[in-house]
Coordinates of C-alpha atoms and ligand atoms in Angstrom, one line a residue:
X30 CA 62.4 93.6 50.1
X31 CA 63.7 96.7 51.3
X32 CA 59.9 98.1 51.7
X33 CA 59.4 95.5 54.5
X34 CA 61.9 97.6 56.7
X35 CA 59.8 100.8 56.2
X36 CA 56.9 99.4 57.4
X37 CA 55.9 97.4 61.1
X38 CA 53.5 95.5 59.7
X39 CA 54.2 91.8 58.7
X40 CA 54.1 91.4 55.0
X41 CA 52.2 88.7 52.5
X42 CA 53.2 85.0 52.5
X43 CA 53.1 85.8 48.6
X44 CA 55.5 88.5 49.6
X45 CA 58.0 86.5 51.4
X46 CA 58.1 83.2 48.7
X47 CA 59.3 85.6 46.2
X48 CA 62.6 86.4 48.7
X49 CA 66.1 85.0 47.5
X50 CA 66.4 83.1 50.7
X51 CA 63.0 81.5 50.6
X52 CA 63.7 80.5 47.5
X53 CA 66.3 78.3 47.4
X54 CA 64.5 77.2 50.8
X55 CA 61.9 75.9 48.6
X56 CA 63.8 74.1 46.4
X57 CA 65.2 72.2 49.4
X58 CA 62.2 71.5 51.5
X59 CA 59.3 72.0 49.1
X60 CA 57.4 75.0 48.7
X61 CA 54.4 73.9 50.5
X62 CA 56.2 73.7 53.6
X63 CA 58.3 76.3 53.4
X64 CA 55.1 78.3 53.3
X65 CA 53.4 76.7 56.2
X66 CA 56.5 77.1 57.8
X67 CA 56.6 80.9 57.3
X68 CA 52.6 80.8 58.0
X69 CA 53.7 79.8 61.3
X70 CA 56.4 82.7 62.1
X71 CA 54.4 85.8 60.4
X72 CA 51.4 84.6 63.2
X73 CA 53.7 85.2 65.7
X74 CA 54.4 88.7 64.4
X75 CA 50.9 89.0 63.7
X76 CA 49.5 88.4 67.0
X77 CA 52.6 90.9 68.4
X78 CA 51.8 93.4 66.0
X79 CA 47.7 93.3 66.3
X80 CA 48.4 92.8 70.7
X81 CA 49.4 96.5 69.8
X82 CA 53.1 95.9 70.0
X83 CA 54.0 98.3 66.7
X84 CA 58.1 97.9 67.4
X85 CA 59.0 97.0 63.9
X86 CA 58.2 94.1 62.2
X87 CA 62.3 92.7 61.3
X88 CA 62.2 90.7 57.8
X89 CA 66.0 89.3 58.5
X90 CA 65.2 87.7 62.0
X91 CA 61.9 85.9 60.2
X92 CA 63.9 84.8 57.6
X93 CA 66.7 83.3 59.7
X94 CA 63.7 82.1 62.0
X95 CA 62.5 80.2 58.8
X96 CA 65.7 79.4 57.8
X97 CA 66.8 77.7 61.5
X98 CA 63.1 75.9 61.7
X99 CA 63.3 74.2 58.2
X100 CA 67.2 73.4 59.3
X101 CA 66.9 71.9 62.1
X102 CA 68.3 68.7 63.4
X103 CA 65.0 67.5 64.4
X104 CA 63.7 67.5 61.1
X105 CA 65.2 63.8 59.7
X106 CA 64.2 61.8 62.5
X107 CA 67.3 59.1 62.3
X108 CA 69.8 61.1 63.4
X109 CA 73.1 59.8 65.2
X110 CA 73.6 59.8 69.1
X111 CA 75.5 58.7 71.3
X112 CA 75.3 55.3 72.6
X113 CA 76.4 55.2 76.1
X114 CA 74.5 52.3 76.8
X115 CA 77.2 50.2 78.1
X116 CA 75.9 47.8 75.0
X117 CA 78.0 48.0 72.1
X118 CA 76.5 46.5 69.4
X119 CA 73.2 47.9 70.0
X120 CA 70.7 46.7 67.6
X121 CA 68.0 49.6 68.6
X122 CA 71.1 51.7 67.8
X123 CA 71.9 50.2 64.4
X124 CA 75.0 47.6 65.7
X125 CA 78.5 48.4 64.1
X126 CA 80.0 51.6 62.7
X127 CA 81.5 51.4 59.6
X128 CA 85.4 52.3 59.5
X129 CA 86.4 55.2 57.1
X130 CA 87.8 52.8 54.8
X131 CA 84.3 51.3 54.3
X132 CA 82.4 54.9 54.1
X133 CA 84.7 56.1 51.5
X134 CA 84.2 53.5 49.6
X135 CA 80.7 53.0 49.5
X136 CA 80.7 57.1 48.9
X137 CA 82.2 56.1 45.9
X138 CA 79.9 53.2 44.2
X139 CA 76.9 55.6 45.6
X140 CA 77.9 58.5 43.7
X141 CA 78.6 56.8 40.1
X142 CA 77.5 54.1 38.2
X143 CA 78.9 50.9 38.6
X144 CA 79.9 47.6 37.3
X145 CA 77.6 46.0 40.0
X146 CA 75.8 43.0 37.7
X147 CA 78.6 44.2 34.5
X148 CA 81.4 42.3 33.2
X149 CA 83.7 43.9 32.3
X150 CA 85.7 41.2 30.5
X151 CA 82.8 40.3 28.5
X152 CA 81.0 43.1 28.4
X153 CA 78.0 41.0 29.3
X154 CA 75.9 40.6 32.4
X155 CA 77.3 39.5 35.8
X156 CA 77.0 38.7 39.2
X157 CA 77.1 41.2 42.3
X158 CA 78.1 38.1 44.2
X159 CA 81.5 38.1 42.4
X160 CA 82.7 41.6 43.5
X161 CA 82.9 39.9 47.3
X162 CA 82.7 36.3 47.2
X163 CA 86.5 35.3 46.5
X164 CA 87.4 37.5 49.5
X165 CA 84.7 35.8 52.0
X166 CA 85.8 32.5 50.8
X167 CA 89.4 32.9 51.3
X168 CA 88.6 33.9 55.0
X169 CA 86.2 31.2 55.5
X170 CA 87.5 28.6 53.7
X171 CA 84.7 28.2 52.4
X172 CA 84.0 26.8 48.0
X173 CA 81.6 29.4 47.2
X174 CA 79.3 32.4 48.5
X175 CA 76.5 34.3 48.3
X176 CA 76.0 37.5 50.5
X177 CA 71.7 39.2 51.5
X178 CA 69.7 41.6 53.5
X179 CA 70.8 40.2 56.7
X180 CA 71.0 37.0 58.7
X181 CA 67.4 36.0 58.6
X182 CA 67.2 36.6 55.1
X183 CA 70.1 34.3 54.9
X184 CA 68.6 31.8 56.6
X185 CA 65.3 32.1 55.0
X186 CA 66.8 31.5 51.8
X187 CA 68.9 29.0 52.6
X188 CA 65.7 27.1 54.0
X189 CA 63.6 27.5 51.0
X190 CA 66.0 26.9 48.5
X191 CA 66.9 23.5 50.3
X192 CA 63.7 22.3 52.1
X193 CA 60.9 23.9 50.5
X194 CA 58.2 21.0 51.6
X195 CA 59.9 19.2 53.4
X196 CA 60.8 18.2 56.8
X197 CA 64.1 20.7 58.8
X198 CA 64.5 18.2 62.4
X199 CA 66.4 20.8 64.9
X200 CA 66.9 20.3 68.6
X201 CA 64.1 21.3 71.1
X202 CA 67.2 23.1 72.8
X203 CA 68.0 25.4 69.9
X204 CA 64.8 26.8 69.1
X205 CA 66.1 30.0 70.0
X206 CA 63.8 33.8 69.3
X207 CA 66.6 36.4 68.6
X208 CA 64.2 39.3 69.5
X209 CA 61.4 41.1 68.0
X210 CA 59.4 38.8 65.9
X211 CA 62.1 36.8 64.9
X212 CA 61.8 33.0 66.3
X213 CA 63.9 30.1 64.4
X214 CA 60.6 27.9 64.4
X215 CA 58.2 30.6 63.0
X216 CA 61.3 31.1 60.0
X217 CA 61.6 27.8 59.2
X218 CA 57.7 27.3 58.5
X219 CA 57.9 31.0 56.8
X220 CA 60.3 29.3 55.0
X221 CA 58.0 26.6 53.3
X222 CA 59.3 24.2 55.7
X223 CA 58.0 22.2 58.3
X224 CA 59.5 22.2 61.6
X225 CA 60.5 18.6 63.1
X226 CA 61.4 19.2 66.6
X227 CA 63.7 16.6 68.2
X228 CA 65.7 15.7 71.7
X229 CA 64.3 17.8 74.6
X230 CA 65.5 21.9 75.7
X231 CA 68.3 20.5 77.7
X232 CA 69.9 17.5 76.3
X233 CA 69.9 16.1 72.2
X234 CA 71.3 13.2 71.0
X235 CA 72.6 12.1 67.6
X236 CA 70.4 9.2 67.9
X237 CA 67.1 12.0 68.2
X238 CA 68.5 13.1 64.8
X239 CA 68.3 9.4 63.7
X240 CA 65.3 8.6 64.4
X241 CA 63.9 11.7 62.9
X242 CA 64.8 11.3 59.6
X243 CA 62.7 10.1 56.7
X244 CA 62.4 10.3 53.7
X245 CA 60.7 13.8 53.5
X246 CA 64.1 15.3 55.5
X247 CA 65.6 17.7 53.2
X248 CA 68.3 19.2 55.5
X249 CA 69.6 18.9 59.1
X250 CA 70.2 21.7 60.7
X251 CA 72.3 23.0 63.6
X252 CA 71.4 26.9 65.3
X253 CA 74.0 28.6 67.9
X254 CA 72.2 29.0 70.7
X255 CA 74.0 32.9 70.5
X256 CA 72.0 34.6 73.3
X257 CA 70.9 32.2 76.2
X258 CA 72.6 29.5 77.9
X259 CA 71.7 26.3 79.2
X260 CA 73.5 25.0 81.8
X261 CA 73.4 22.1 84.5
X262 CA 72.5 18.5 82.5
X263 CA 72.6 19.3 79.0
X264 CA 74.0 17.5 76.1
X265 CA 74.0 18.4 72.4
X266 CA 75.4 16.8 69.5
X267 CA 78.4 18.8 67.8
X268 CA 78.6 20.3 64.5
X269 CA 80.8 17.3 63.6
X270 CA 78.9 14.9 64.7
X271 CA 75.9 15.6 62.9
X272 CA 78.1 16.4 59.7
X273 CA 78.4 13.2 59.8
X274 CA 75.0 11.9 60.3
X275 CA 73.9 14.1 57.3
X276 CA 76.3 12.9 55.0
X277 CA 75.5 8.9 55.7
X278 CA 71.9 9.9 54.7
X279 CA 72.6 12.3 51.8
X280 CA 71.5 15.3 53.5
X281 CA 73.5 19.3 53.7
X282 CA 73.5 20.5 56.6
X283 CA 72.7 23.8 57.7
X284 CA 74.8 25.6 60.3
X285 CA 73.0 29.0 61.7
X286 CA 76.0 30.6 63.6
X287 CA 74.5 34.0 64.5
X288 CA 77.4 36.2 65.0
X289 CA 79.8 35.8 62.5
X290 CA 83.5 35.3 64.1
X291 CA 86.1 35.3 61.1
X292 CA 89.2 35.5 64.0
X293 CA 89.3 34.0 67.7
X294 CA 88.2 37.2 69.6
X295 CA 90.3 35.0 72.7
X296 CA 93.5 36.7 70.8
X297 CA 92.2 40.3 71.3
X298 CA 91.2 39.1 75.5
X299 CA 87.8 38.5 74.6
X300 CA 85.8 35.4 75.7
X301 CA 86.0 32.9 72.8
X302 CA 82.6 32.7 70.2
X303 CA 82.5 29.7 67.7
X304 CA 84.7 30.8 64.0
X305 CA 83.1 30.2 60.8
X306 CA 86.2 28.3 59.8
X307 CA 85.6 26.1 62.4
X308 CA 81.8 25.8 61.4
X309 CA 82.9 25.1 57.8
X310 CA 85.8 22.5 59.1
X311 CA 83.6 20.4 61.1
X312 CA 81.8 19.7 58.0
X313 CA 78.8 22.2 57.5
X314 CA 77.4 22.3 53.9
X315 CA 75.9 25.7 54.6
X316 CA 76.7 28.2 56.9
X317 CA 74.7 31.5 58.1
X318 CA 76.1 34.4 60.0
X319 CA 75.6 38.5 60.4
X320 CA 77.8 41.0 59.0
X321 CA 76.7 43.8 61.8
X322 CA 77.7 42.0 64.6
X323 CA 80.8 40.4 65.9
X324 CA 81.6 41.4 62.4
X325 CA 81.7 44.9 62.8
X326 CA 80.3 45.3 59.0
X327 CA 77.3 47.2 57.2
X328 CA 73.4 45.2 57.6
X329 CA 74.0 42.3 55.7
X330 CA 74.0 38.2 56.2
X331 CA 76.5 35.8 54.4
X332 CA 75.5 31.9 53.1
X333 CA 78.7 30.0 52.6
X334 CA 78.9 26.5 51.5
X335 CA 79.8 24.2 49.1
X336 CA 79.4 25.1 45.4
X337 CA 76.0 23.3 44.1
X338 CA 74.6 24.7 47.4
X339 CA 75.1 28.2 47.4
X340 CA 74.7 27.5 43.4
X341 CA 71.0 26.8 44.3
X342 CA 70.2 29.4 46.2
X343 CA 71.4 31.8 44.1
X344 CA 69.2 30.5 41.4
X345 CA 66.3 31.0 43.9
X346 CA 63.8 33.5 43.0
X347 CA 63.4 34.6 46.3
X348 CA 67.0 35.7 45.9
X349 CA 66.1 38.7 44.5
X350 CA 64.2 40.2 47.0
X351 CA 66.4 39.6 49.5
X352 CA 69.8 40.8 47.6
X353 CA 71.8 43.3 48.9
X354 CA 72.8 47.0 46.9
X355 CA 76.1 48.5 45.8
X356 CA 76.7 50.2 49.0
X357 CA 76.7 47.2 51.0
X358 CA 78.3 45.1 48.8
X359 CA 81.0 48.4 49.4
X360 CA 81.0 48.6 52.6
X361 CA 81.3 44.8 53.6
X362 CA 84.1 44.6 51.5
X363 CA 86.1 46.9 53.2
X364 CA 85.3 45.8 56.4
X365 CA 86.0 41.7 55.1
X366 CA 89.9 43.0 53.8
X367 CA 90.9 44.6 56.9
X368 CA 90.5 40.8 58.5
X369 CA 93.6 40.2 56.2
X370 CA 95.7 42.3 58.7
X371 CA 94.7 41.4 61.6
X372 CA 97.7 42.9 63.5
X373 CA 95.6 46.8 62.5
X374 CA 92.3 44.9 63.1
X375 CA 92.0 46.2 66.4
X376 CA 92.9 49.5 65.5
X377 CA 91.1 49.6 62.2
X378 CA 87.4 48.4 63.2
X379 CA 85.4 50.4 65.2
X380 CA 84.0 47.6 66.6
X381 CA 86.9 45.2 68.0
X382 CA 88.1 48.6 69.3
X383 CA 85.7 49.6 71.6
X384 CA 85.5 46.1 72.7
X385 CA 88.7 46.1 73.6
X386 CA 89.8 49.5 74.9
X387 CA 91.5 49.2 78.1
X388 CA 89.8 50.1 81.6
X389 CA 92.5 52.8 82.2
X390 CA 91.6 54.8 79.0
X391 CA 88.2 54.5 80.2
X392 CA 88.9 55.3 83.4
X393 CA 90.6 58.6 82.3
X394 CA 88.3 59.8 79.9
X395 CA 85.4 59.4 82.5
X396 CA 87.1 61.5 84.8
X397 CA 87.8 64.7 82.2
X398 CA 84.0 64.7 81.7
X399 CA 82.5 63.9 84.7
X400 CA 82.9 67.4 86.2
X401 CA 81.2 68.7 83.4
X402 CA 78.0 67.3 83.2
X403 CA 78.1 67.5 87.4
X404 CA 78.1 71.4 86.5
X405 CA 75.0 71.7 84.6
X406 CA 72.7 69.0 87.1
X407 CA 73.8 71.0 89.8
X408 CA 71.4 71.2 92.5
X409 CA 69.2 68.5 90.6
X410 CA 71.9 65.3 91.0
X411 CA 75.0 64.1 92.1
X412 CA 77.6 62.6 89.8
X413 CA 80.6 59.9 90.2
X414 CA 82.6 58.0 88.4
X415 CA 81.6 54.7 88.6
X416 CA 82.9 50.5 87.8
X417 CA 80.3 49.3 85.6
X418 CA 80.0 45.8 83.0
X419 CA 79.6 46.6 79.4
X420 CA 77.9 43.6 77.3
X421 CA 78.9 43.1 73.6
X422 CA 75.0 43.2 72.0
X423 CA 73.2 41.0 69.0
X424 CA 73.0 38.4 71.3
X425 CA 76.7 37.9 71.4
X426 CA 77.7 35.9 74.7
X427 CA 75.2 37.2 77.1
X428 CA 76.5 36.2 79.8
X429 CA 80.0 37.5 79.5
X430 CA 80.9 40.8 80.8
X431 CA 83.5 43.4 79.8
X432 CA 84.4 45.9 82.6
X433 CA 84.1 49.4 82.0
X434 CA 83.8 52.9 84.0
X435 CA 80.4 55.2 83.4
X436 CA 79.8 58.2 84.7
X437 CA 76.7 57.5 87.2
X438 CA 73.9 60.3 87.7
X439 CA 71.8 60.0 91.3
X440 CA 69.0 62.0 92.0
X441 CA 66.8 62.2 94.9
X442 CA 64.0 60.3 93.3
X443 CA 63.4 58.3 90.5
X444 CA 60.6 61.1 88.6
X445 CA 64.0 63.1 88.7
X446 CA 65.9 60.8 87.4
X447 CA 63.9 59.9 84.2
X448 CA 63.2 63.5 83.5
X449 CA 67.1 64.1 83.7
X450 CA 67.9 60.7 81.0
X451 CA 64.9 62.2 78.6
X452 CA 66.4 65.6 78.5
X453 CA 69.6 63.8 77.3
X454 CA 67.9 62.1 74.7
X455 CA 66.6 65.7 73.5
X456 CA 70.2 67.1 72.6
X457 CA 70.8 68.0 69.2
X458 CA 72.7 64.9 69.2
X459 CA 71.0 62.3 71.8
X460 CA 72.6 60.9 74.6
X461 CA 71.2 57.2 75.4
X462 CA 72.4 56.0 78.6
X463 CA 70.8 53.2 80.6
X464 CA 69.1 53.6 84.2
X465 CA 70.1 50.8 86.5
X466 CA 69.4 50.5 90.3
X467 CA 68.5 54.2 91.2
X468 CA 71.4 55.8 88.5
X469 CA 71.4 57.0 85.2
X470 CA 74.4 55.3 83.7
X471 CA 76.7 57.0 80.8
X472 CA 79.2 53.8 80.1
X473 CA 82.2 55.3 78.4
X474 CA 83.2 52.2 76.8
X475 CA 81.5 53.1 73.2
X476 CA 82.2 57.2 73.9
X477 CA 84.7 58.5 71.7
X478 CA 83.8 62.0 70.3
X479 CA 84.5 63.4 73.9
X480 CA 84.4 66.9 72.3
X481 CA 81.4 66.5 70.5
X482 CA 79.8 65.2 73.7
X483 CA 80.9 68.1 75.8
X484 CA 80.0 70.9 73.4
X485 CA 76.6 70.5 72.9
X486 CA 76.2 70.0 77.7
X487 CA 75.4 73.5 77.6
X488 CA 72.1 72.9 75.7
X489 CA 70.7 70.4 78.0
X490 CA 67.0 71.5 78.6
X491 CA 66.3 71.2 82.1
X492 CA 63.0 73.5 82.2
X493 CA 61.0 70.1 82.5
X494 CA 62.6 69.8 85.6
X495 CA 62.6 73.4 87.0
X496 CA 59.3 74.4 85.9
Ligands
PLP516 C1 71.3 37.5 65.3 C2 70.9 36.1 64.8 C3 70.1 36.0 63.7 C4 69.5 37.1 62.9 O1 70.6 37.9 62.3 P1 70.3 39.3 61.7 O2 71.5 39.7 61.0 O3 69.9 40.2 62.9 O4 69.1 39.1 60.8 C5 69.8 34.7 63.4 N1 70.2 33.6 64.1 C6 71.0 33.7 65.1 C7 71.5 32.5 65.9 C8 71.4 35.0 65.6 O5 72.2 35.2 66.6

């Protein structure tokens, strides 16, 4: 490669592929676009060098140009950021993270084979339910479990492996959409089940369940009404209540609690959710919940119940497509045993601990930072340290509010203001804040790599806003 040096005109595309560098390039990225790639850079040296620029030609700054193009962050387009949202379990944002117990662990099961579906005992086939199910039961109290993709899923399942043709009566008030596509009434016809509405939005009665059933009822079936509230005259019928009505005629019923709480979040100075314990005490013969919410686990959804239940929808066919892998299997696992100390929990979880970090921490960490990032919007914005409300996410009581500080960006107009949140999201690692009433918000609750933050300030591209 040395003859490249002696000349200052850009070599061959052939040339270059045979270069150490560029080889093992190729093996990385493909050798198609490592060469479109280099394409690319020699036309850049091409046009200089035929524009009559005949300075050299410089084979080690292409390569590292190559190099740095192929490498960069941009290139695997879900990347992490930081969620300064003032939401913390962000379901654009993929909800929890993981605690390093969990990621070590699923590290591990990734990297080898394992005894997922293996018994070891018998040396015959098993059941990926049994690496996890004990553990979920003994913090549910629940007979049996079976864990998939997420909380739909769960609740899909559950549905057609109870009900399939046949009548699911649920109150007019709990007909809830979660978001996106996702509506309880369009699930339980997806389902294979027909939808029997009863009672009216704001007030049920057990005797609207009554009247409802027939003989084509398969299940009754109760949905937490996780992210709206009714208030004013309303009435529902509790969990109890209706356990009872469903075992008079014969019936399970179905419990879809959302967010799953495994500990009274009232204990850690959060506002109260509904426990699965309590869900499972009250009588429910099936209970759904979400492992990446309230949680604080990997994607996943949990059916606990009693034993022939969750017996039949394991036997399910559908099962199958909506089982979860090794990894998550892992990970939940990690996340379900720190619930067995629940003195560390707070400490342990990454999500109970940014829920529950105190205002003074995030009053002091807003104010070594804000400085900073007043520095590089100088002359384009002003910035304070500001009270602000952080909201849990999923869904999770909407309507309660956990005070927090942010730093708060002003500018002069509101064109200004977007461009300035926009060339945040372009840093190497984003920064999602949210705009609210004329400011560009950066809640510190869910900010913990402050260094990580602050190193990468200097790259903000502002030439959007100067040019
Ligand atoms: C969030 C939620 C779901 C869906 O759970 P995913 O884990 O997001 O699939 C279903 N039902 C209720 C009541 C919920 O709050």
């Amino acid at each position: 490669m040395k003859s490249f040096e002696k000349t200052n005109r850009p070599p061959s595309i052939d040339a270059l592929l045979k270069n150490g560098i560029i080889r093992q390039l190729s093996d990385r990225y493909g050798r198609n676009e490592v060469a479109t790639t280099i394409r690319g850079n020699l036309d850049a040296w091409r046009q200089k060098y035929y524009g009559g620029d005949l300075s050299n030609f410089s084979f080690e700054k292409l390569i590292k140009d190559v190099k740095e193009n192929l490498e960069a962050d941009g290139r695997f387009s879900l990347k992490s950021v930081f969620n300064l949202s003032g939401i913390v379990l962000h379901t654009n944002l993929g909800r929890a993270l993981l605690p390093p117990s969990a990621i070590s662990t699923i590290v591990k099961v990734a990297s080898s084979p394992t005894n997922l579906e293996y018994d070891l005992d018998t040396g015959g086939r098993g059941d990926r339910d049994d690496h996890i199910e004990s553990l979920i039961c003994e913090l549910t109290g629940a007979e049996a479990a079976t864990v998939v993709n997420n909380n739909a899923a769960a609740l899909m399942l559950t549905l057609n492996s109870l009900a399939l043709g046949k009548e699911v009566p649920l109150s007019r008030g709990e007909l809830v959409e979660i978001g996106g596509s996702f509506r309880i009434p369009e699930i339980i016809v997806r389902s294979g089940c027909t939808l029997r509405e009863v009672g009216s939005t704001n007030r049920t009665h057990l005797h609207d369940y009554q009247n409802a059933i027939n003989h084509q009822t398969a299940v009754l079936m109760k949905v937490y009404t996780s992210n709206y509230e009714i208030r004013g005259y309303v009435s529902e019928v509790a969990t109890s209540d209706l356990a009872h009505l469903a075992q008079e005629n014969n019936l399970p019923l179905v419990v879809d609690l959302g967010s799953g709480n495994l500990i009274n979040m009232a204990d850690y100075g959060l506002p109260y959710e509904p426990l699965v314990i309590d869900a499972i005490g009250a009588g429910a013969d099936a209970v759904t919940f979400s492992c990446d919410k309230l949680l604080g686990g990997p994607q996943a959804g949990i059916i606990i119940g009693k034993k022939p239940l969750i017996q039949k929808i394991k036997e399910n066919p559908m099962k199958r497509a909506l089982r979860v892998d090794k990894m998550t299997i892992a990970g939940l696992y990690e996340v379900l045993l720190l619930y067995k100390n629940p003195d560390k929990l707070r400490e342990l979880l990454p999500t109970l601990r940014l829920l529950t970090r105190e205002i003074e921490e995030l009053e002091e960490l807003a104010f070594t930072i804000v400085d900073s990032i007043g520095k590089v919007l100088e002359g384009f914005a002003e910035t304070s340290v500001v009270n602000v409300d952080s909201q849990i996410g999923s869904g999770s009581l909407p309507l309660e509010r956990l005070p927090s500080k942010a730093i708060s960006i002003t500018t002069t107009n509101d064109i200004l203001l977007r461009k300035i949140a926009s060339a945040f999201r372009r840093l190497p690692q984003p920064v999602i804040g949210r705009i609210h009433d004329g400011s560009l918000l950066f809640d510190m609750r869910t900010l913990e790599d402050k260094e990580g933050f602050l190193s990468q300030l200097g790259q903000l591209d502002l030439t959007e806003i100067t040019g």
